[in-house]
mmCIF file of C-alpha atoms in Angstrom:
data_model
loop_
_atom_site.group_PDB
_atom_site.id
_atom_site.type_symbol
_atom_site.label_atom_id
_atom_site.label_comp_id
_atom_site.label_asym_id
_atom_site.label_seq_id
_atom_site.Cartn_x
_atom_site.Cartn_y
_atom_site.Cartn_z
ATOM 1 C CA VAL E 139 41.220 62.330 -77.707
ATOM 2 C CA GLN E 140 40.951 58.570 -77.828
ATOM 3 C CA PRO E 141 42.465 56.436 -75.104
ATOM 4 C CA VAL E 142 45.372 54.235 -76.199
ATOM 5 C CA GLU E 143 45.697 50.545 -75.423
ATOM 6 C CA SER E 144 48.907 48.560 -75.223
ATOM 7 C CA GLY E 145 50.120 45.162 -74.130
ATOM 8 C CA GLY E 146 48.443 42.839 -76.580
ATOM 9 C CA VAL E 147 50.817 40.048 -77.608
ATOM 10 C CA LEU E 148 50.978 36.333 -78.362
ATOM 11 C CA VAL E 149 50.791 34.220 -75.200
ATOM 12 C CA GLN E 150 50.398 30.521 -74.544
ATOM 13 C CA ALA E 151 47.200 29.112 -73.128
ATOM 14 C CA GLY E 152 47.387 29.173 -69.339
ATOM 15 C CA GLY E 153 49.667 32.178 -69.382
ATOM 16 C CA SER E 154 49.203 35.747 -68.182
ATOM 17 C CA LEU E 155 49.140 39.158 -69.772
ATOM 18 C CA ARG E 156 48.528 42.731 -68.647
ATOM 19 C CA LEU E 157 46.855 45.280 -70.885
ATOM 20 C CA SER E 158 47.187 49.006 -70.257
ATOM 21 C CA CYS E 159 45.065 51.921 -71.355
ATOM 22 C CA ALA E 160 46.166 55.542 -71.104
ATOM 23 C CA ALA E 161 44.302 58.767 -71.757
ATOM 24 C CA PHE E 162 46.893 61.163 -73.118
ATOM 25 C CA GLY E 163 46.131 64.839 -73.016
ATOM 26 C CA ARG E 164 42.949 64.557 -71.000
ATOM 27 C CA THR E 165 41.542 63.094 -67.845
ATOM 28 C CA PHE E 166 39.514 59.946 -67.934
ATOM 29 C CA ARG E 167 35.870 60.769 -67.697
ATOM 30 C CA ASP E 168 34.580 61.108 -64.227
ATOM 31 C CA TYR E 169 32.663 57.912 -64.033
ATOM 32 C CA ALA E 170 33.367 54.639 -65.694
ATOM 33 C CA ILE E 171 36.104 53.025 -67.719
ATOM 34 C CA GLY E 172 36.327 49.513 -68.944
ATOM 35 C CA TRP E 173 37.551 46.813 -71.257
ATOM 36 C CA PHE E 174 35.517 45.327 -74.067
ATOM 37 C CA ARG E 175 36.385 42.733 -76.664
ATOM 38 C CA LEU E 176 35.311 41.920 -80.151
ATOM 39 C CA VAL E 177 33.048 38.924 -80.574
ATOM 40 C CA PRO E 178 31.744 37.196 -83.735
ATOM 41 C CA GLY E 179 29.399 39.484 -85.579
ATOM 42 C CA TYR E 180 31.626 42.485 -84.815
ATOM 43 C CA ALA E 181 29.870 43.275 -81.558
ATOM 44 C CA ARG E 182 31.761 44.339 -78.475
ATOM 45 C CA GLU E 183 31.129 42.489 -75.268
ATOM 46 C CA SER E 184 31.923 43.878 -71.878
ATOM 47 C CA VAL E 185 34.878 42.142 -70.254
ATOM 48 C CA ALA E 186 35.521 44.243 -67.150
ATOM 49 C CA THR E 187 34.426 47.717 -66.099
ATOM 50 C CA ILE E 188 35.107 49.918 -63.112
ATOM 51 C CA THR E 189 33.814 53.175 -61.667
ATOM 52 C CA TRP E 190 35.920 56.294 -61.081
ATOM 53 C CA SER E 191 36.391 55.501 -57.412
ATOM 54 C CA GLY E 192 37.140 51.857 -58.073
ATOM 55 C CA ARG E 193 34.374 50.954 -55.691
ATOM 56 C CA TYR E 194 32.260 49.075 -58.210
ATOM 57 C CA THR E 195 33.385 46.603 -60.824
ATOM 58 C CA ASP E 196 31.625 44.312 -63.231
ATOM 59 C CA TYR E 197 33.053 41.231 -64.933
ATOM 60 C CA ALA E 198 31.801 38.975 -67.659
ATOM 61 C CA ASP E 199 31.048 35.500 -66.358
ATOM 62 C CA SER E 200 33.605 34.052 -68.748
ATOM 63 C CA VAL E 201 36.484 35.989 -67.145
ATOM 64 C CA GLU E 202 35.367 36.181 -63.514
ATOM 65 C CA GLY E 203 38.190 34.980 -61.267
ATOM 66 C CA ARG E 204 40.764 35.127 -64.077
ATOM 67 C CA PHE E 205 40.836 38.805 -65.069
ATOM 68 C CA THR E 206 41.227 41.841 -62.814
ATOM 69 C CA ILE E 207 40.583 45.444 -63.759
ATOM 70 C CA SER E 208 42.276 48.293 -61.931
ATOM 71 C CA ARG E 209 42.910 51.975 -62.411
ATOM 72 C CA ASP E 210 45.498 54.516 -61.392
ATOM 73 C CA ASN E 211 43.798 57.887 -61.573
ATOM 74 C CA ALA E 212 47.001 59.751 -60.775
ATOM 75 C CA LYS E 213 48.552 58.257 -63.917
ATOM 76 C CA ASN E 214 45.348 58.449 -65.936
ATOM 77 C CA THR E 215 45.785 54.784 -66.738
ATOM 78 C CA MET E 216 43.858 51.583 -66.283
ATOM 79 C CA TYR E 217 44.892 47.949 -66.525
ATOM 80 C CA LEU E 218 43.505 44.535 -67.227
ATOM 81 C CA GLN E 219 45.419 41.691 -65.648
ATOM 82 C CA MET E 220 44.590 38.528 -67.549
ATOM 83 C CA ASN E 221 45.499 35.181 -65.990
ATOM 84 C CA SER E 222 44.856 31.596 -67.006
ATOM 85 C CA LEU E 223 44.288 32.680 -70.573
ATOM 86 C CA LYS E 224 42.216 30.444 -72.801
ATOM 87 C CA HIS E 225 42.074 30.075 -76.546
ATOM 88 C CA GLU E 226 38.621 31.673 -76.517
ATOM 89 C CA ASP E 227 40.117 34.869 -75.031
ATOM 90 C CA LYS E 228 41.854 35.492 -78.334
ATOM 91 C CA THR E 229 40.440 38.640 -79.946
ATOM 92 C CA VAL E 230 40.825 42.423 -80.063
ATOM 93 C CA TYR E 231 40.453 44.248 -76.744
ATOM 94 C CA TYR E 232 39.277 47.841 -76.469
ATOM 95 C CA CYS E 233 39.306 50.299 -73.612
ATOM 96 C CA ALA E 234 36.603 52.906 -73.264
ATOM 97 C CA ASP E 235 35.417 55.576 -70.869
ATOM 98 C CA ARG E 236 32.317 57.649 -70.243
ATOM 99 C CA SER E 237 30.828 60.156 -67.849
ATOM 100 C CA SER E 238 27.311 58.759 -67.610
ATOM 101 C CA ASN E 239 26.250 56.695 -64.633
ATOM 102 C CA SER E 240 22.673 56.288 -65.787
ATOM 103 C CA VAL E 241 23.211 52.881 -67.371
ATOM 104 C CA PRO E 242 24.879 49.705 -66.088
ATOM 105 C CA LEU E 243 28.660 49.516 -66.233
ATOM 106 C CA LYS E 244 28.548 46.761 -68.843
ATOM 107 C CA ASP E 245 26.378 48.808 -71.194
ATOM 108 C CA PRO E 246 28.524 49.543 -74.284
ATOM 109 C CA ARG E 247 27.371 53.156 -74.583
ATOM 110 C CA TYR E 248 30.750 54.667 -73.807
ATOM 111 C CA ASP E 249 31.950 58.042 -75.051
ATOM 112 C CA TYR E 250 35.553 57.361 -76.037
ATOM 113 C CA TRP E 251 37.057 54.211 -77.489
ATOM 114 C CA GLY E 252 40.612 53.162 -78.183
ATOM 115 C CA GLN E 253 41.752 51.550 -81.415
ATOM 116 C CA GLY E 254 42.102 48.143 -79.849
ATOM 117 C CA THR E 255 44.956 45.772 -79.094
ATOM 118 C CA GLN E 256 45.179 42.194 -80.347
ATOM 119 C CA VAL E 257 45.509 39.353 -77.858
ATOM 120 C CA THR E 258 46.477 36.008 -79.351
ATOM 121 C CA VAL E 259 46.430 32.821 -77.321
ATOM 122 C CA SER E 260 48.235 29.808 -78.707
ATOM 123 C CA SER E 261 47.404 26.241 -77.863
#
């Protein structure tokens, strides 16, 4: 069952937004979950990822210090707090999860992907 994202809306540049991702009907895989976003060329770049324990995180340089990933394993939900939003943050955001820990967190080889949620940043 795919995870489900929510929270994508229109926000002004400089504003804040929180995305949520829930895994209904199953437990998030035992290892990593994360947020990716669509970039030109239809590729997905890693935005923020986190291990099951929350001990390790990885952020894209472009969002470091502005975005924060967190997870609530009891609720089977993860979040992406987005602050100081910029026009270039405008795109579709996806959540994903996987059980493998054999590749770096930012590696896009995740098992389950959501449908995506649109974030629009106005000038």
